[in-house]
Coordinates of C-alpha atoms (C1' of nucleotides) in Angstrom, one line a residue:
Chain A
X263 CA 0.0 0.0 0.0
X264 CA 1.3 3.3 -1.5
X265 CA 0.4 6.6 0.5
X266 CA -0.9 8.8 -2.9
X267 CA 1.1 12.2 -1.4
X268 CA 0.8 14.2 -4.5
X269 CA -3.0 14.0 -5.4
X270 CA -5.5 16.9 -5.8
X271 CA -8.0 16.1 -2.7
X272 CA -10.3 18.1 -4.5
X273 CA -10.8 15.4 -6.8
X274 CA -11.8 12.9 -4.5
X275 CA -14.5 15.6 -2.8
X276 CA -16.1 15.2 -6.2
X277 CA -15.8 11.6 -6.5
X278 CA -17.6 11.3 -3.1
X279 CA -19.6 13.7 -3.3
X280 CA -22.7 11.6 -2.1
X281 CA -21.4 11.8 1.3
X282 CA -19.0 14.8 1.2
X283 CA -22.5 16.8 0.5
X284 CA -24.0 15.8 3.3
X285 CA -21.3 17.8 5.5
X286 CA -21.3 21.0 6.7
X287 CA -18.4 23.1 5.8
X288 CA -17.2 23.1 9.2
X289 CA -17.1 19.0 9.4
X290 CA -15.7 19.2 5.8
X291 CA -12.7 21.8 6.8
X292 CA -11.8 18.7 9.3
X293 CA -12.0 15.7 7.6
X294 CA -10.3 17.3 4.9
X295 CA -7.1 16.7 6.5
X296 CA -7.9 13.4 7.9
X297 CA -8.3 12.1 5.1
X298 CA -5.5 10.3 3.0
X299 CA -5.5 8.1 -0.5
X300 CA -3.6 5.1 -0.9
X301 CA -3.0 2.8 -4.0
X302 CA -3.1 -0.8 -3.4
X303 CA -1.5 -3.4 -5.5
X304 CA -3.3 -6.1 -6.9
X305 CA -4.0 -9.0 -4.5
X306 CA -3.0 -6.7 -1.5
X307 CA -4.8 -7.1 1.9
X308 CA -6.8 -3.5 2.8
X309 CA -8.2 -5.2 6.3
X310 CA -8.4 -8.1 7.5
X311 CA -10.7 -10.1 9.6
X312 CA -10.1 -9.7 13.6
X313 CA -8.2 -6.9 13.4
X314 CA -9.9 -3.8 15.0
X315 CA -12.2 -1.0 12.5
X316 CA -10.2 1.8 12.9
X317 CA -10.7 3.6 9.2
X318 CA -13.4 3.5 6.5
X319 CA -12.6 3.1 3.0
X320 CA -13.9 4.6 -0.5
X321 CA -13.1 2.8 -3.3
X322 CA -12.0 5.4 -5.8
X323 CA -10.2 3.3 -8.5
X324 CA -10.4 -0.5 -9.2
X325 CA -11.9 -2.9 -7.8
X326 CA -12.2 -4.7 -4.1
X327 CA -13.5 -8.5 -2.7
X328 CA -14.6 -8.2 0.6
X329 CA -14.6 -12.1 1.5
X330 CA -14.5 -14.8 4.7
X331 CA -12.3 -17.8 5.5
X332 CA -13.9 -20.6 6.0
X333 CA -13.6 -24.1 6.7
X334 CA -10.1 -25.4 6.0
X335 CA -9.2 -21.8 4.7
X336 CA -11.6 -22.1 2.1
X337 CA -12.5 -18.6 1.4
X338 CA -16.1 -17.3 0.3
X339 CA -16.2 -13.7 -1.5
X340 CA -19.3 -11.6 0.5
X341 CA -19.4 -9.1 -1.6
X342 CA -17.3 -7.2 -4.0
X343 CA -17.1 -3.2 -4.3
X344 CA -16.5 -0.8 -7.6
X345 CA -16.3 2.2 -7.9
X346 CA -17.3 4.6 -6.3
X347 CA -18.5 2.6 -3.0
X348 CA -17.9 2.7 0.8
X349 CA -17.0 -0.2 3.2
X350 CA -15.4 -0.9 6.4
X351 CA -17.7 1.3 8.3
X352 CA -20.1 -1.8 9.5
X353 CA -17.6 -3.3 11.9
X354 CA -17.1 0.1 13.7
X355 CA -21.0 0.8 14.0
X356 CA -21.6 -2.4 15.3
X357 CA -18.5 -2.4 18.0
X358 CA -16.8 -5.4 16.6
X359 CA -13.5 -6.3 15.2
X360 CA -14.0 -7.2 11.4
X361 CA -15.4 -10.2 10.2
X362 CA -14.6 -10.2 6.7
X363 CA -11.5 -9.4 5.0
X364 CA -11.0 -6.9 1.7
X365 CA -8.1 -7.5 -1.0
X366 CA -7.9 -5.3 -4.4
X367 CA -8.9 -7.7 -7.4
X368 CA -6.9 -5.4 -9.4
X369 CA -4.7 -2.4 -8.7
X370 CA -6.9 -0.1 -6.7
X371 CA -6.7 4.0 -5.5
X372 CA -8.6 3.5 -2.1
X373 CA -9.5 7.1 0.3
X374 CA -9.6 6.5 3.8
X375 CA -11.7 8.3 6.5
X376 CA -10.9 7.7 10.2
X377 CA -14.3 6.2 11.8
X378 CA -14.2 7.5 14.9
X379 CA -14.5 11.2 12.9
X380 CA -17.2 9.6 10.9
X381 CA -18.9 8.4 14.0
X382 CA -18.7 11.9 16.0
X383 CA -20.0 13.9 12.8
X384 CA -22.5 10.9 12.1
X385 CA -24.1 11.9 16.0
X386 CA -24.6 15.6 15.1
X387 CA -25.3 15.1 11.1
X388 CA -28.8 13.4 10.3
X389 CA -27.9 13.4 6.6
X390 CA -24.6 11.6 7.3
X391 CA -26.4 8.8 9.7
X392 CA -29.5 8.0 7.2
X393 CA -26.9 7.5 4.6
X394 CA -24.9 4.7 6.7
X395 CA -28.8 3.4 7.8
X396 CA -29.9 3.8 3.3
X397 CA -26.7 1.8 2.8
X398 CA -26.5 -0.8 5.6
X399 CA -30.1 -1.3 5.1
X400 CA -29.8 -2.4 1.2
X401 CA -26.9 -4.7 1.7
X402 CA -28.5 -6.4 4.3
X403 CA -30.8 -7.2 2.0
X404 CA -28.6 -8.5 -0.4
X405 CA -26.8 -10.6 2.1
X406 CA -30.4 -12.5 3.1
X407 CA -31.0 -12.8 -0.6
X408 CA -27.1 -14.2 -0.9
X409 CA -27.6 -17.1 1.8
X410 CA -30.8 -18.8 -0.3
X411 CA -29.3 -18.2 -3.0
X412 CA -25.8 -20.0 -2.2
X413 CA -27.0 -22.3 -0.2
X414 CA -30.3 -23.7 -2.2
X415 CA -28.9 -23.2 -5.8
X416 CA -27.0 -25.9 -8.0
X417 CA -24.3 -25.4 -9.2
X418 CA -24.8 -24.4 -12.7
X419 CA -27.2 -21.9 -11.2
X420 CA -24.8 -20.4 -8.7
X421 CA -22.2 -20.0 -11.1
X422 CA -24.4 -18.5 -14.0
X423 CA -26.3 -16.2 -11.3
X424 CA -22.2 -15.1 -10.4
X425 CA -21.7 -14.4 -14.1
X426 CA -24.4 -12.4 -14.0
X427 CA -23.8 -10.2 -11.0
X428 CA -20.7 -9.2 -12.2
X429 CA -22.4 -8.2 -15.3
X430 CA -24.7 -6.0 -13.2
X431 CA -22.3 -5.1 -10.8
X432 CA -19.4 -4.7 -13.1
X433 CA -20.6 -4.2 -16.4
X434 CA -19.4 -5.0 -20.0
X435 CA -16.8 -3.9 -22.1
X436 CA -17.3 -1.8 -25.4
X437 CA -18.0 -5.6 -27.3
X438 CA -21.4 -5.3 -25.0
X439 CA -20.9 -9.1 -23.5
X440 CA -17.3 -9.6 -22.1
X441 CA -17.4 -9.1 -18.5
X442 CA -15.3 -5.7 -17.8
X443 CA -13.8 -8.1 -14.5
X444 CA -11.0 -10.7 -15.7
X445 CA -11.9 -13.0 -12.5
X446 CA -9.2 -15.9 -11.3
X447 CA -11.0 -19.3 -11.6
X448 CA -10.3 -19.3 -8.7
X449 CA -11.9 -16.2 -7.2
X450 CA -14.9 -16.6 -9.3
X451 CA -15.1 -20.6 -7.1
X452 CA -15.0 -18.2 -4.5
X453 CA -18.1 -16.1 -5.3
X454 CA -20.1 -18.7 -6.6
X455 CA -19.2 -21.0 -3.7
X456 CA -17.7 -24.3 -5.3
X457 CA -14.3 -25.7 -6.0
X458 CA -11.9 -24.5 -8.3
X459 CA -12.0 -27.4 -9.9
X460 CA -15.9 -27.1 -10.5
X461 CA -15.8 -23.5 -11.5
X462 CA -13.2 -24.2 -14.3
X463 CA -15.5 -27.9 -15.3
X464 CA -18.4 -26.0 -15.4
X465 CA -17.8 -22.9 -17.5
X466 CA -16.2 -25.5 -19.8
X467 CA -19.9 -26.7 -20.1
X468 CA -21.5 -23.6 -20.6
X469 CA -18.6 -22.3 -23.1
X470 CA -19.9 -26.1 -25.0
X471 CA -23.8 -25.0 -24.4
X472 CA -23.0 -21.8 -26.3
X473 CA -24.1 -19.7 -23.0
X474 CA -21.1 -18.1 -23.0
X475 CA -17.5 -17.7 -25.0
X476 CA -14.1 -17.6 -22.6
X477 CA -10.8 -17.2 -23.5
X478 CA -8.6 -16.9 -20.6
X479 CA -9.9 -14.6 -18.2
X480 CA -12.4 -13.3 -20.6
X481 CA -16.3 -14.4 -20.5
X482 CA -18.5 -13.3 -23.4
X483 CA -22.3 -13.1 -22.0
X484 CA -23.8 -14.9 -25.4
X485 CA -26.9 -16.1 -24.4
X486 CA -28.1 -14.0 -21.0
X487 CA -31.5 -14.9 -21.0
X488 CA -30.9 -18.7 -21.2
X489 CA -28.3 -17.7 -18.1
X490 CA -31.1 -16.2 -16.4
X491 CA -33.3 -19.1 -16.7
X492 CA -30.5 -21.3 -15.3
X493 CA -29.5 -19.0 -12.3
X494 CA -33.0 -19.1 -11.7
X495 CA -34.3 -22.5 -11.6
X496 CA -31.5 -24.7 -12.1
Chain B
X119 CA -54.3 -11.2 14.3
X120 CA -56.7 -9.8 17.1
X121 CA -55.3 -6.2 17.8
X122 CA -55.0 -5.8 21.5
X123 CA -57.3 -2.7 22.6
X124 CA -57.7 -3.2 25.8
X125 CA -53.3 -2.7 26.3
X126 CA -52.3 -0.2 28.9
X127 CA -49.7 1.2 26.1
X128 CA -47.9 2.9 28.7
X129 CA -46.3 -0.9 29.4
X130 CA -45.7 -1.2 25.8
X131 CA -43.3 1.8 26.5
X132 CA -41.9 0.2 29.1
X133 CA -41.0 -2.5 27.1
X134 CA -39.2 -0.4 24.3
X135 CA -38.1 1.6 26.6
X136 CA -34.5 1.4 24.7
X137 CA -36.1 3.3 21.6
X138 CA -39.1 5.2 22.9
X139 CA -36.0 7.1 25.2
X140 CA -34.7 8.8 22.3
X141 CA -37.6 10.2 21.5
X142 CA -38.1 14.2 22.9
X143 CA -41.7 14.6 24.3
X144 CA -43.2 15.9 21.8
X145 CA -42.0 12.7 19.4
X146 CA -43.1 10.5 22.2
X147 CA -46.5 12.2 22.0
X148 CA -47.1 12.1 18.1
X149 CA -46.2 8.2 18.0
X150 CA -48.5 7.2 21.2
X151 CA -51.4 7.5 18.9
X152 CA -50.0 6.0 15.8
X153 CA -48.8 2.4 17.7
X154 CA -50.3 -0.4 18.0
X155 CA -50.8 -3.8 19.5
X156 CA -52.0 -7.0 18.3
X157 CA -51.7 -10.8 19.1
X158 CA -50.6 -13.1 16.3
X159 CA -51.4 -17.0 17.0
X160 CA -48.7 -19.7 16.5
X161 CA -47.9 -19.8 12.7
X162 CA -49.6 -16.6 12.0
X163 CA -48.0 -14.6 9.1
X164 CA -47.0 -11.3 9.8
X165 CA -45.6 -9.6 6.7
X166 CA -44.6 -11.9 3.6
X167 CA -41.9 -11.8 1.0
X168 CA -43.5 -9.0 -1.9
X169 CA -44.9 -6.5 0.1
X170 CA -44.7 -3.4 0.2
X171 CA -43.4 -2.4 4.1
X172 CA -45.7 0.3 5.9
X173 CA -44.8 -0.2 9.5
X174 CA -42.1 -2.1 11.8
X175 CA -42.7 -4.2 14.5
X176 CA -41.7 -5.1 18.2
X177 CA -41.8 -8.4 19.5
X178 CA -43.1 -8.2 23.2
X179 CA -43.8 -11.4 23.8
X180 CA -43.2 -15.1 21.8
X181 CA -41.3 -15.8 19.4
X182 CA -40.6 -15.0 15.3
X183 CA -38.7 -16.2 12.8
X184 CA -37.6 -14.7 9.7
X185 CA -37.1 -16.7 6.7
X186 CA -37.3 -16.5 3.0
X187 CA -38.4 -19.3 0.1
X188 CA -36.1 -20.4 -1.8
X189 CA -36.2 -23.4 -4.8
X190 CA -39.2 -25.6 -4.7
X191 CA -40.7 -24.1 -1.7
X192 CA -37.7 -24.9 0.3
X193 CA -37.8 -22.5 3.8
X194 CA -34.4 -20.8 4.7
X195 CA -34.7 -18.9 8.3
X196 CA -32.8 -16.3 8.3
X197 CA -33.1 -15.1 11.5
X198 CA -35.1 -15.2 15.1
X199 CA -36.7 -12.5 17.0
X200 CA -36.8 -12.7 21.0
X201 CA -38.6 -9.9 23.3
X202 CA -37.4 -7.2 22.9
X203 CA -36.3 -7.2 19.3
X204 CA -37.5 -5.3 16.7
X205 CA -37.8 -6.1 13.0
X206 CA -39.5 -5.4 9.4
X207 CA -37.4 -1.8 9.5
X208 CA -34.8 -3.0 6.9
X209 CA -37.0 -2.6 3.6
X210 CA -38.5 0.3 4.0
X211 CA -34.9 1.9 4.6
X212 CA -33.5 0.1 2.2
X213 CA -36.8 1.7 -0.4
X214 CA -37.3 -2.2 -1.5
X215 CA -40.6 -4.7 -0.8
X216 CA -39.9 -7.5 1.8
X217 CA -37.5 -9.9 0.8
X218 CA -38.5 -12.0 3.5
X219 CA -41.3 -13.4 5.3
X220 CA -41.9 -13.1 9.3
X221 CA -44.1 -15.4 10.9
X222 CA -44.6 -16.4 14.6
X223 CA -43.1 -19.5 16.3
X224 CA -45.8 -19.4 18.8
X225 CA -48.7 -16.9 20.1
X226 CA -47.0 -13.7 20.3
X227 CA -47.6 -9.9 21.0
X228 CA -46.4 -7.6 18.5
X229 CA -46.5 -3.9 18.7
X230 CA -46.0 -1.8 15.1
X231 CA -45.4 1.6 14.7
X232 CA -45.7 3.5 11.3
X233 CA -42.1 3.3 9.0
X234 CA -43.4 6.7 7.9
X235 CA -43.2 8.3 11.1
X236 CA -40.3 6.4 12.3
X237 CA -38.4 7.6 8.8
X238 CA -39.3 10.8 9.1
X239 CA -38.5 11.4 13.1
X240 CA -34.9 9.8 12.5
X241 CA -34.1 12.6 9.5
X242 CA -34.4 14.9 12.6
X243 CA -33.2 12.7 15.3
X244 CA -29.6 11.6 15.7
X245 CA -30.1 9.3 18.6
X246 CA -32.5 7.1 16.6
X247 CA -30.9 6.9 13.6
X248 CA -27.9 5.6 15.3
X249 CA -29.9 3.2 16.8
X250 CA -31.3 1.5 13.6
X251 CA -26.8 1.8 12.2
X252 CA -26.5 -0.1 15.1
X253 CA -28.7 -2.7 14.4
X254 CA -28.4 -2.6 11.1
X255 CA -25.0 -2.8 11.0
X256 CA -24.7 -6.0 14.1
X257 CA -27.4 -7.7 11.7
X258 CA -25.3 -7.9 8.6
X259 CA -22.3 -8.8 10.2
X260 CA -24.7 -11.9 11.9
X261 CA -26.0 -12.2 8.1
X262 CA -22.5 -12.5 6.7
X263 CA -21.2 -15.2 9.1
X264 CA -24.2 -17.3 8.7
X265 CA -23.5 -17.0 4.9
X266 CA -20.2 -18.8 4.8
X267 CA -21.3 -21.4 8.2
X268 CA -24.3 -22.3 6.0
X269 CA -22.8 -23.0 2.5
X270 CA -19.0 -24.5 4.3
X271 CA -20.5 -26.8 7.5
X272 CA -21.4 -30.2 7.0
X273 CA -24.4 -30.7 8.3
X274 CA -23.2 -32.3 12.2
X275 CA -21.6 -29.0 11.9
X276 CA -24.7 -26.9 10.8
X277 CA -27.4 -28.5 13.3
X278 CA -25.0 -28.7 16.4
X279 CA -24.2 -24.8 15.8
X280 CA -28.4 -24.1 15.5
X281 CA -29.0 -25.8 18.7
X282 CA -25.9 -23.8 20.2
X283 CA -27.6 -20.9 18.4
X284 CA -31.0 -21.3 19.9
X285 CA -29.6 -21.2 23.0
X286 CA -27.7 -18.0 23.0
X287 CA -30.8 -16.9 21.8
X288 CA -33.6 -18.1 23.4
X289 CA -32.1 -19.8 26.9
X290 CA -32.9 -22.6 28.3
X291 CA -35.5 -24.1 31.4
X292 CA -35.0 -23.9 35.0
X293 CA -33.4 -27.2 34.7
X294 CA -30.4 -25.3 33.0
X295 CA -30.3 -27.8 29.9
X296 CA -33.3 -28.3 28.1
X297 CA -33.6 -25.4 24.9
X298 CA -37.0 -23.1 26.1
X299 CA -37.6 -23.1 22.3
X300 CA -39.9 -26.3 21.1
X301 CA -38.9 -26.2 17.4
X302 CA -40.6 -28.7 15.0
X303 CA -38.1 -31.2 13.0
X304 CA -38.8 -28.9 10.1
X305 CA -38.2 -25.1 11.3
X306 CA -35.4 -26.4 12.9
X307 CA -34.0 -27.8 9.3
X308 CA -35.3 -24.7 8.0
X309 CA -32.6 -22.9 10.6
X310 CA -29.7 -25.5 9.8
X311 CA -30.4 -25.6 6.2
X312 CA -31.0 -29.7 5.5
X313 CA -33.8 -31.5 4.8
X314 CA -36.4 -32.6 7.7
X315 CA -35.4 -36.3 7.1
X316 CA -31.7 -35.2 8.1
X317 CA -32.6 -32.8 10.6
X318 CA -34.4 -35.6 12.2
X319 CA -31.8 -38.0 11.3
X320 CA -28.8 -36.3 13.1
X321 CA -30.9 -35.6 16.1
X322 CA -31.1 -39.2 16.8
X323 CA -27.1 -40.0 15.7
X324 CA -26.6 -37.4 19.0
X325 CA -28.7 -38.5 21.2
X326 CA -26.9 -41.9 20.3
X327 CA -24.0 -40.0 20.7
X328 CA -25.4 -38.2 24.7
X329 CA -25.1 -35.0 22.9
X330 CA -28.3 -34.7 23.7
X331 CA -31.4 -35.6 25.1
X332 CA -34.8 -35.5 23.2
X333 CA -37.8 -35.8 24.2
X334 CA -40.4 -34.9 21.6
X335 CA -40.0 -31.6 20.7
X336 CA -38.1 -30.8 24.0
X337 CA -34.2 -31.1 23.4
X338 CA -31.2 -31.0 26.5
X339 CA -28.0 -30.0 25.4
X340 CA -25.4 -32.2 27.6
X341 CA -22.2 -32.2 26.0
X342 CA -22.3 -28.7 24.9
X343 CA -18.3 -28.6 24.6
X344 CA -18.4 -31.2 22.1
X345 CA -21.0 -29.7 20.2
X346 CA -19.0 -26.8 20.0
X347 CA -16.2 -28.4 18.6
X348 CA -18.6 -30.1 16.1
X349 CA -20.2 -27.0 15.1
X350 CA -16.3 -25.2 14.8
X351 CA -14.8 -28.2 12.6
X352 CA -17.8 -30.3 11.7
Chain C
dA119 C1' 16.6 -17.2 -21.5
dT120 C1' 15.6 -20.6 -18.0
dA121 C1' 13.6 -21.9 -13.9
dT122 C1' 9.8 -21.8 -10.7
dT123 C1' 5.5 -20.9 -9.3
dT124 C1' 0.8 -20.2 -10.3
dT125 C1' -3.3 -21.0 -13.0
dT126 C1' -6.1 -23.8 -15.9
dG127 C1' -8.0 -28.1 -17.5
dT128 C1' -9.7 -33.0 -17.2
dG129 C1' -10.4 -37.5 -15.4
dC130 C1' -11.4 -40.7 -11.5
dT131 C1' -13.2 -42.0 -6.9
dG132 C1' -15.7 -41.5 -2.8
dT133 C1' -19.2 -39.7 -0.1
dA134 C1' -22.4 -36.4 2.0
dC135 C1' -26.7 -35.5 1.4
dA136 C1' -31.2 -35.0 -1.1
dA137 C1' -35.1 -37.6 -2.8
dC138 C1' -38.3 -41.0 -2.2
dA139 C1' -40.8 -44.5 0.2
dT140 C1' -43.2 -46.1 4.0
dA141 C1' -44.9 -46.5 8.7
dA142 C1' -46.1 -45.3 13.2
dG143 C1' -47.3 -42.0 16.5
dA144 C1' -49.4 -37.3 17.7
dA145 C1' -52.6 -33.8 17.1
dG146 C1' -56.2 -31.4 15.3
dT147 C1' -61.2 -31.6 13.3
dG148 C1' -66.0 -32.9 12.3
Chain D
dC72 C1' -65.6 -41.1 18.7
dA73 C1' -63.4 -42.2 14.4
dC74 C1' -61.4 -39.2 11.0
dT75 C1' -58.0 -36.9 8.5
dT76 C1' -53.9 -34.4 8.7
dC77 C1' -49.4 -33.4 10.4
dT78 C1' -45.1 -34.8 12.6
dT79 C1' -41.6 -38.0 13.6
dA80 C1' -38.9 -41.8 12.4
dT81 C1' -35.9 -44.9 9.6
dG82 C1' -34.3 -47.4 5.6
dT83 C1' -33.0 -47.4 0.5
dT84 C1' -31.3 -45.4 -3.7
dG85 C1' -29.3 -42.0 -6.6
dT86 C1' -26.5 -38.1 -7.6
dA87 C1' -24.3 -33.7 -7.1
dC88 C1' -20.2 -32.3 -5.8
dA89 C1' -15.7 -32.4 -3.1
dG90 C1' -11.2 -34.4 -3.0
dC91 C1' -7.3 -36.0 -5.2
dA92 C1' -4.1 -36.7 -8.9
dC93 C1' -1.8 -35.2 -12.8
dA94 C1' -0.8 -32.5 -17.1
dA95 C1' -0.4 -28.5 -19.8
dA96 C1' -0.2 -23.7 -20.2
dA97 C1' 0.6 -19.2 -18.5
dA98 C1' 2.6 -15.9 -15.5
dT99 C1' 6.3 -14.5 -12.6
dA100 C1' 10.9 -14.6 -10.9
dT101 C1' 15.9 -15.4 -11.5

DNA sequence: ATATTTTTGTGCTGTACAACATAAGAAGTG
DNA sequence: CACTTCTTATGTTGTACAGCACAAAAATAT
């Protein structure tokens, strides 16, 4: 991790602008200065799980996996941020140490805000804490939505409803159906919760069913809707 | 669902005590009118999966669980509600329709109070909207352990880490052993995510083992340090 | 360039668990 | 009361998926 010294701040007031709005210029005179950038190399650890909230991110650049070691350091990906999103703050709120951990998928530009400035302002700043209570409250439903769906779901199901997310989530490059993410087998085991192994056998099947196209890292989306119907039922 | 008129509320605010103190007087005053009670027998729905949320709830007395349908009908709990816990608050922040239904375990006594109201009193009051970050923020931290417990246990693992759950939950007799939750074969399959046969199944494989004791629906934990290791490593 | 590690791909084997079947006991209903 | 309906219980069968083994290819380091 690379402290970003040189960097216009003022840049980064417009990038997060959804919350730096919300401030008054008083609280924005002092987290102006608290607040730093940092690059992070691809693969590198932002936070990791048990270690004590101290900062909140924003993801300015890149992309981040916030994700969970399991059984036999098996790890399961959460959820994964772009651009431009917050996390780290839950931990704080809720007076725990983290559960999850967050690595960059790719090289990542990342802004830190200490949470115990975040907290303070949050107590005096309605705006700020309905925004933390908007977020918190849709990603809670995501997670409940997650656990069926990973836990009741095949496998061909939980791997085309992964392809699909990162379509949503992601996006597409200019083709319109190659997945802007170039996922790891590996990782992409790791969303849809199977085995390397299974994730690599079972895009094999799909690239035979004509669902989709890869080479390498790349996925072509060819036939969404038929990925739809899979994700869906089976 | 029988509303409860004859209610002296003033226990009710007793009871929630932990939010109706952040209220100023003149908050407390406006939502008196607005809240209500009513009694929900065993089984009893009390919002479902689709709707459109309207008001939150407050369990005062019984027990609810949370859960959502998944493939072929298949029940997932996703949580439990104990006095005093509130619930349903989570869609309406988040702007979405349920994603999950809420019904009670047994009888219960619910009190609601209009989302509107609630919304609109935390824009201008810090205290309470810290106190839904709060819960908010423990719940999805709960939501994304269960996540990876769920999809990585096998299922020893799973059902001795429910019973362990209920307890932490719910509590136990006066005899200091037996679970004060009688959970049907299926909700409690529902909780550890397996079928009723195997739910049933590896009930009887513990009792074999003097895990535990079961009588009916009544269940003793006795080796509850083995059952911990079970539900840690399977 | 060569060596070494990491990632991808495929086949085989074993097993955990779902699906189904069936029966007996418990509980609710006319 | 007999009646259906629901819950609990256990055995059998089938299969989805993990685990392991082993190449080949690609990426990274030396």
């Amino acid at each position: 991790m690379v402290e970003h010294k040189g960097i216009i701040k003022d840049n980064v007031m417009i990038q997060i602008s959804d919350l730096w709005n919300l401030l008054s210029s008083k609280e924005k005179k002092y987290l102006y200065d608290k607040m730093e950038v940092f690059n992070y190399k691809r693969g590198e650890t932002i936070y990791a799980e048990g270690q004590t909230p101290h900062k909140m991110y924003c993801l300015l650049h890149g992309k981040v996996k916030i994700f969970k070691e399991g059984i036999g350091g098996r790890c399961q990906i959460i959820r994964v941020i772009k651009p431009v999103q917050y996390f780290a703050y839950r931990a704080y709120f809720a007076a725990e140490n983290f559960v999850t951990t967050a690595a960059a998928f790719e090289d990542a530009q990342i802004c830190s805000i200490p949470m115990k400035d975040i907290e303070s302002i949050s107590r005096g700043n309605n705006g700020l804490a309905m925004f933390f209570v908007k977020m918190l409250a849709v990603d809670l439903g995501i997670s409940d939505k997650r656990t069926v769906s990973l836990t009741q779901n095949h496998i061909r199901g939980r791997l085309a409803e992964s392809l699909l997310f990162l379509k949503e989530n992601y996006g597409l490059e200019e083709d319109d159906s190659t997945l802007s993410i170039y996922l790891s087998r590996e990782d992409l085991a790791s969303l849809a919760n199977m085995t390397t192994a299974n994730a690599i056998r079972t895009l094999s099947v799909f690239s035979a069913e004509k669902l989709i196209a890869i080479d390498g890292r790349k996925i072509k989306l060819i036939d969404e809707w038929q990925l739809h119907k899979i994700a869906r039922i089976g």
